[in-house]
Coordinates of C-alpha atoms and ligand atoms in Angstrom, one line a residue:
X43 CA -1.5 4.1 -10.3
X44 CA 1.5 3.0 -12.4
X45 CA 3.9 0.2 -11.3
X46 CA 6.6 2.6 -10.2
X47 CA 4.2 4.8 -8.2
X48 CA 4.6 4.3 -4.4
X49 CA 1.8 2.6 -2.5
X50 CA 3.6 3.0 0.8
X51 CA 4.6 6.6 0.8
X52 CA 6.4 6.4 4.2
X53 CA 8.9 3.8 3.0
X54 CA 8.7 4.5 -0.8
X55 CA 7.6 1.0 -1.7
X56 CA 6.3 0.9 -5.2
X57 CA 3.4 -1.1 -6.5
X58 CA 5.8 -3.0 -8.7
X59 CA 7.8 -4.1 -5.7
X60 CA 4.7 -5.2 -3.8
X61 CA 3.3 -7.2 -6.8
X62 CA 6.7 -8.9 -7.2
X63 CA 6.7 -9.7 -3.6
X64 CA 3.2 -11.2 -3.8
X65 CA 4.2 -13.4 -6.8
X66 CA 7.5 -14.5 -5.2
X67 CA 6.6 -15.0 -1.6
X68 CA 2.9 -15.9 -1.8
X69 CA 2.0 -14.4 1.6
X70 CA -0.9 -16.0 3.3
X71 CA -2.2 -12.8 4.8
X72 CA -1.9 -9.2 3.7
X73 CA 0.0 -8.1 6.9
X74 CA 3.0 -10.1 5.6
X75 CA 3.5 -7.5 3.0
X76 CA 5.3 -5.6 5.8
X77 CA 8.2 -7.9 5.0
X78 CA 8.5 -6.1 1.7
X79 CA 10.6 -3.1 2.7
X80 CA 8.5 -2.4 5.8
X81 CA 5.5 -1.4 3.7
X82 CA 2.5 -0.4 5.9
X83 CA 4.5 -0.1 9.2
X84 CA 4.7 3.7 9.3
X85 CA 1.6 5.9 9.4
X86 CA -0.5 2.9 8.2
X87 CA -2.4 4.9 5.6
X88 CA -1.5 2.3 2.9
X89 CA -2.7 -0.8 4.9
X90 CA -6.2 -0.9 3.2
X91 CA -4.4 -0.6 -0.2
X92 CA -2.0 -3.4 0.7
X93 CA -5.0 -5.5 1.7
X94 CA -6.6 -4.7 -1.7
X95 CA -3.5 -5.7 -3.6
X96 CA -3.4 -9.0 -1.6
X97 CA -7.0 -9.8 -2.2
X98 CA -6.7 -9.1 -6.0
X99 CA -3.7 -11.5 -6.1
X100 CA -5.5 -14.1 -4.0
X101 CA -8.4 -14.0 -6.4
X102 CA -6.0 -14.6 -9.3
X103 CA -6.2 -11.1 -10.7
X104 CA -3.2 -9.0 -11.7
X105 CA -2.9 -6.7 -8.6
X106 CA -3.2 -3.0 -9.2
X107 CA -4.7 0.1 -7.6
X108 CA -7.2 2.1 -9.5
X109 CA -6.3 5.5 -7.9
X110 CA -4.4 8.5 -9.2
X111 CA -1.1 9.0 -7.4
X112 CA -1.8 12.7 -6.7
X113 CA -5.2 12.0 -5.2
X114 CA -3.7 9.1 -3.2
X115 CA -1.0 11.3 -1.8
X116 CA -3.5 14.1 -1.0
X117 CA -5.7 11.7 0.9
X118 CA -2.8 10.4 2.9
X119 CA -1.9 14.0 3.8
X120 CA -5.4 14.5 5.1
X121 CA -5.2 11.2 7.0
X122 CA -2.0 12.1 8.7
X123 CA -3.3 15.6 9.5
X124 CA -6.4 14.0 11.1
X125 CA -4.2 11.7 13.2
X126 CA -2.0 14.5 14.3
X127 CA -5.1 16.6 15.3
X128 CA -6.5 13.8 17.2
X129 CA -9.3 13.0 14.7
X130 CA -10.2 9.7 13.2
X131 CA -8.6 10.5 9.8
X132 CA -11.8 10.6 7.8
Ligands
FES13 S1 2.0 5.2 3.6 FE1 2.5 3.2 4.2 S2 2.9 3.3 6.3 FE2 2.6 5.3 5.7

């Protein structure tokens, strides 16, 4: 994923914005990333990825997701389809 790719697809929040938020606001818990343009508050697909970015940052690493944007979006589509059909999204 590149910096301008969207991590939260519902609210179009880029990885760059999330990383800047982490560095600026130093959130104690990953859920505080929702204060960054409502990331994670829609379908919640991106929540595990927000948690990953937060843990990387807490560990002193440069936060970044190692997933191709196309694959990421396709997996979210499946997740949403599973939720809509009453499945568990897996
Ligand atoms: S992709 Fe982030 S809430 Fe849906």
